[in-house]
Short mmCIF file of C-alpha atoms in Angstrom, two decimals:
data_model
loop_
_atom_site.label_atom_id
_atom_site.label_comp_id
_atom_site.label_asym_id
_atom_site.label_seq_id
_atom_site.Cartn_x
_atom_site.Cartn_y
_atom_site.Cartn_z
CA UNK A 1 38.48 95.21 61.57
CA UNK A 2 38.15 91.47 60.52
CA UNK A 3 35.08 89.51 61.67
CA UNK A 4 36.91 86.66 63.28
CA UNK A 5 40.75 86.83 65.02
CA UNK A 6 40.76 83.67 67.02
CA UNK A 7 43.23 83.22 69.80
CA UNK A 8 42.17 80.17 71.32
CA UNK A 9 43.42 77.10 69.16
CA UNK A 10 40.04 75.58 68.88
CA UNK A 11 38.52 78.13 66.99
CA UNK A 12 41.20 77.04 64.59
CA UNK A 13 40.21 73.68 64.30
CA UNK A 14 37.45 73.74 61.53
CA UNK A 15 40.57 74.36 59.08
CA UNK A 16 42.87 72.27 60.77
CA UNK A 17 40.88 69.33 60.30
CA UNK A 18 40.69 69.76 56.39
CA UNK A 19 44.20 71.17 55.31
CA UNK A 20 47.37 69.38 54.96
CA UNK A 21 49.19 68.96 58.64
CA UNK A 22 51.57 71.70 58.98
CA UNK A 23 54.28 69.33 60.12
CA UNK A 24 54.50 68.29 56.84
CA UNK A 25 56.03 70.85 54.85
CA UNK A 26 56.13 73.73 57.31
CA UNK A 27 59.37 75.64 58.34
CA UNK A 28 60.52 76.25 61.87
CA UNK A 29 58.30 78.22 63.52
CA UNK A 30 56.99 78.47 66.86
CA UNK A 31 54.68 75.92 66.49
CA UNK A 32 55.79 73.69 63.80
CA UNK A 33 57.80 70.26 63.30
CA UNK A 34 61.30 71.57 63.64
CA UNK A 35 62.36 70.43 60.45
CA UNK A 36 65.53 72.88 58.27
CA UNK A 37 63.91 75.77 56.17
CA UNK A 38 62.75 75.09 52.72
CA UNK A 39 62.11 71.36 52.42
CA UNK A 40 61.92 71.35 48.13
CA UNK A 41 59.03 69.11 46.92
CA UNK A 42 60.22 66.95 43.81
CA UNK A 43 58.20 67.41 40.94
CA UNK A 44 56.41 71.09 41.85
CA UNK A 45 57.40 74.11 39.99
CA UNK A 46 59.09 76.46 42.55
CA UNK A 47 60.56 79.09 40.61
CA UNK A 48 59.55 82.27 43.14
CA UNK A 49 59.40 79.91 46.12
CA UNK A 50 58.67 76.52 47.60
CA UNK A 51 55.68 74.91 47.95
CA UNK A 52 55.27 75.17 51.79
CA UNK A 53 52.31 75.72 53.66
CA UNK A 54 51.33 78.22 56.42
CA UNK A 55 49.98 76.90 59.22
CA UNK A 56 46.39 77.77 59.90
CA UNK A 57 47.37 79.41 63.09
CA UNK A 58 49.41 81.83 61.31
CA UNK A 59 46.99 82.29 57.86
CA UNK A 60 44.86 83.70 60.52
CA UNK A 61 47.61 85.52 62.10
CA UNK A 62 48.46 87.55 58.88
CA UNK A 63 45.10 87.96 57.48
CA UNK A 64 44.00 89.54 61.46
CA UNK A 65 47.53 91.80 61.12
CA UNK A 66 46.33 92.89 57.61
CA UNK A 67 43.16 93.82 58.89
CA UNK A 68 40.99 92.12 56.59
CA UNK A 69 37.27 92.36 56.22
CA UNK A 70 34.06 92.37 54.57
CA UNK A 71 35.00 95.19 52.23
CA UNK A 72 38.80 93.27 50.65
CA UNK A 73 39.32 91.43 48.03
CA UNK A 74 42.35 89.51 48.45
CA UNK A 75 44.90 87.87 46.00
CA UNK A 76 47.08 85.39 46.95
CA UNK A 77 49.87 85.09 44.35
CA UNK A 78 51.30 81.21 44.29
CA UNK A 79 48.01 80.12 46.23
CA UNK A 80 49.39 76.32 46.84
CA UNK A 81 46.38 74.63 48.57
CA UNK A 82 44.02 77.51 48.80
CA UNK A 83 44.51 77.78 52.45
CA UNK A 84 44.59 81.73 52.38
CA UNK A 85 41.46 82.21 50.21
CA UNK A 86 39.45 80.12 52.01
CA UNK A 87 40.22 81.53 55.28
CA UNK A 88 39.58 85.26 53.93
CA UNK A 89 35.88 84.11 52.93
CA UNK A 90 35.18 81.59 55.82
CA UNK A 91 36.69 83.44 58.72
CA UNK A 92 36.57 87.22 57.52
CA UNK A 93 33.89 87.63 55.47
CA UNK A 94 36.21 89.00 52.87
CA UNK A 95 34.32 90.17 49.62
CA UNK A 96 36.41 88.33 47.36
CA UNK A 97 39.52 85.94 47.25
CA UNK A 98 41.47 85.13 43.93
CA UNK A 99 44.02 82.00 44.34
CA UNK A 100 46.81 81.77 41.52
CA UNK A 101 48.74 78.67 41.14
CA UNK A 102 51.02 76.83 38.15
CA UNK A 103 50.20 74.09 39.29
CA UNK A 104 46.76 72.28 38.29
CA UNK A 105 46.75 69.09 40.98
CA UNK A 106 46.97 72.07 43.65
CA UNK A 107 43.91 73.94 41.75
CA UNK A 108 42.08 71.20 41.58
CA UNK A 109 42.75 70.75 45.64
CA UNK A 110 42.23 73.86 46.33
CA UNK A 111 39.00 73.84 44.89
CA UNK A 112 38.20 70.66 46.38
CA UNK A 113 38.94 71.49 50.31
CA UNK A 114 37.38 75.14 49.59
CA UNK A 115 33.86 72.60 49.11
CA UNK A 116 34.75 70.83 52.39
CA UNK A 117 35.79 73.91 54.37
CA UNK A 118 32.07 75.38 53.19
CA UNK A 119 30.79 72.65 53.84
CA UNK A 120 29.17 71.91 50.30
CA UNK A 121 26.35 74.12 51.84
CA UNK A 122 27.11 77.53 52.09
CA UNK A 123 27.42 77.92 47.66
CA UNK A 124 27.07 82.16 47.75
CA UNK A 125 30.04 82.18 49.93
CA UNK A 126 32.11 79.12 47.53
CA UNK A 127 31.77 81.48 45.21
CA UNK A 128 33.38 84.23 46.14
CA UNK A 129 36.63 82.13 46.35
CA UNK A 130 38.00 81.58 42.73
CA UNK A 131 41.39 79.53 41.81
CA UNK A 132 43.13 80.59 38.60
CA UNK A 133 46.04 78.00 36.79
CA UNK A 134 48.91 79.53 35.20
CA UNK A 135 52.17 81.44 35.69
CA UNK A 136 51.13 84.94 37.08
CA UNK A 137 53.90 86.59 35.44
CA UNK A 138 52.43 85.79 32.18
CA UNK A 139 50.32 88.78 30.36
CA UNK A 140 47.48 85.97 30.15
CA UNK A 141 46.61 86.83 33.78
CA UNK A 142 46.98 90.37 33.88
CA UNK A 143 43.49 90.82 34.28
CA UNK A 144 43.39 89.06 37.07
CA UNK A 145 46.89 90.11 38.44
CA UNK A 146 46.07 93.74 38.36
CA UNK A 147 42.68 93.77 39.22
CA UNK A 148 41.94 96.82 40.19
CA UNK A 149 39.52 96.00 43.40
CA UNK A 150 42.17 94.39 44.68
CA UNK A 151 42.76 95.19 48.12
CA UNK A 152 45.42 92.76 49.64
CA UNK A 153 47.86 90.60 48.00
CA UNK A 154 49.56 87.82 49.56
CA UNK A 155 52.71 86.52 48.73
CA UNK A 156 55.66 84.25 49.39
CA UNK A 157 58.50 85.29 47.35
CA UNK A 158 62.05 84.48 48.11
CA UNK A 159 64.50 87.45 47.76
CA UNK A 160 65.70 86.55 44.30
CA UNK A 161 62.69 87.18 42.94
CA UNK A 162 61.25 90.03 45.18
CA UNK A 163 63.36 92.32 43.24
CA UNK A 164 61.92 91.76 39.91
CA UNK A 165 58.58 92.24 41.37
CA UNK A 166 59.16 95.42 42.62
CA UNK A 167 57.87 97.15 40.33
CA UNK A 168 54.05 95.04 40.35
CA UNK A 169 54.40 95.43 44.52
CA UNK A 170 55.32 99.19 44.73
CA UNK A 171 52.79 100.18 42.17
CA UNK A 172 49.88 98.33 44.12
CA UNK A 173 51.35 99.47 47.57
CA UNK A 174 51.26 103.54 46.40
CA UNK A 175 47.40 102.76 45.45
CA UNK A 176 46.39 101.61 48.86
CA UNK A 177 46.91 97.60 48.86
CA UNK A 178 48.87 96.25 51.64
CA UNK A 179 51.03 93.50 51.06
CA UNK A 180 51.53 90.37 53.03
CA UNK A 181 54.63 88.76 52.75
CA UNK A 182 54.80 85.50 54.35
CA UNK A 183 58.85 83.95 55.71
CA UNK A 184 60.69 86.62 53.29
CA UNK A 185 60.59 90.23 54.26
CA UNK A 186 61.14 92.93 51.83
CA UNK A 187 63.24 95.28 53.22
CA UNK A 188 65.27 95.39 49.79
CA UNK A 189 62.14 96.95 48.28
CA UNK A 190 63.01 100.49 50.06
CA UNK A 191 59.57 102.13 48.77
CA UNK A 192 57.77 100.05 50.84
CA UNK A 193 57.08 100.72 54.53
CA UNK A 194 56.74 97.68 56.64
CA UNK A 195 53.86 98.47 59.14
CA UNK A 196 53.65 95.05 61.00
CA UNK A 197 57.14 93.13 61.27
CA UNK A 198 56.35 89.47 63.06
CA UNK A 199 59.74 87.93 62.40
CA UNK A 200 58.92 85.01 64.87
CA UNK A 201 56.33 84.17 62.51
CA UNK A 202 57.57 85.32 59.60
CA UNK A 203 54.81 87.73 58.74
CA UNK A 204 55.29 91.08 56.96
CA UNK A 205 52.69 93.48 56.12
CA UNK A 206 53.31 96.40 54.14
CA UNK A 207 50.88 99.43 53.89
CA UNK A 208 51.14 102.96 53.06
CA UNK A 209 50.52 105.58 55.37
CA UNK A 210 47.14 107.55 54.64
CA UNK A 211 47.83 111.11 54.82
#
């Protein structure tokens, strides 16, 4: 079970007060600026999906419905501001937590609020949260793609694109990783077997049964 699953919103606030304000960029949910559903950000590359992100409320939502602790190592595929890595590390005491982004002025944020959120003091922690630039569909991050200690992967693909990811997701579901699908659920995938369904909140977690 994960370290940390705060309920009360001022548990919340050390990562409230250093990521972007939700209101921002966020979609419609429960607690957000009700604003239409995707607001497209000029000038960043959204092929698989917009840059939009989660609320901190519900990064620790998803990461408490996947269960994550001490013993993942989680992958968040299209990181944007390194909200989700951080969070496994700070607030679960996940092992590890690989962000992968195309683009380099959200790396270099990431990296930079992951120092604030740590507090420029806890280093052994800092780094075990690692940012990677480049287009994850490219064989130059297989390695790091299919990492085979992965755990959990985290994504936020629209429907389009779910489809021609199949093949990456199902593989990595039938070895044991459950997979977090933020707004988009993937009930086109039919292999996979959606264990926690949150559709107020848009969270979908997908894990095999153990036999």
């Amino acid at each position: 079970m994960p370290l940390s699953t705060p309920t009360d919103a001022s548990e919340l606030e050390p990562l409230k007060s250093i990521y972007l304000d939700d209101q921002f960029f966020s979609p419609s949910f429960a607690d957000y600026d009700p604003q239409p559903f995707p607001k497209w950000l000029e000038g960043i590359d959204t092929t698989f999906a917009p840059f939009l992100p989660t609320s901190i409320r519900r990064v620790h939502k998803a990461l408490s419905l996947a269960s994550l602790g001490p013993e993942d190592v989680l992958l968040d595929l299209g990181s944007g501001d390194g909200r989700f890595c951080v969070a496994a590390v700070r607030e679960f005491d996940a092992r590890r937590a690989v962000g992968v982004e195309t683009e380099e002025w959200l790396v270099e944020l990431s990296e930079n609020l992951a120092k604030r959120a740590f507090n420029g003091e806890d280093e052994v922690k800092l780094e075990r949260v690692r940012f990677v630039l480049g287009d994850f569909t490219t064989p130059e991050l297989k390695d790091v793609v299919r990492d085979p200690e992965t755990t959990c992967i985290v994504v936020f693909l629209s429907p389009e694109f779910s489809k021609e990811w199949e093949e990456f997701l199902v593989a990595h579901y039938e070895k044991g990783v459950k997979i977090v699908s933020m707004v988009f659920n993937l009930s086109e995938l039919k292999a996979l077997r959606c264990s926690v369904c949150e559709d107020l909140d848009g969270i979908f977690v997908y894990e095999k049964l153990k036999a």
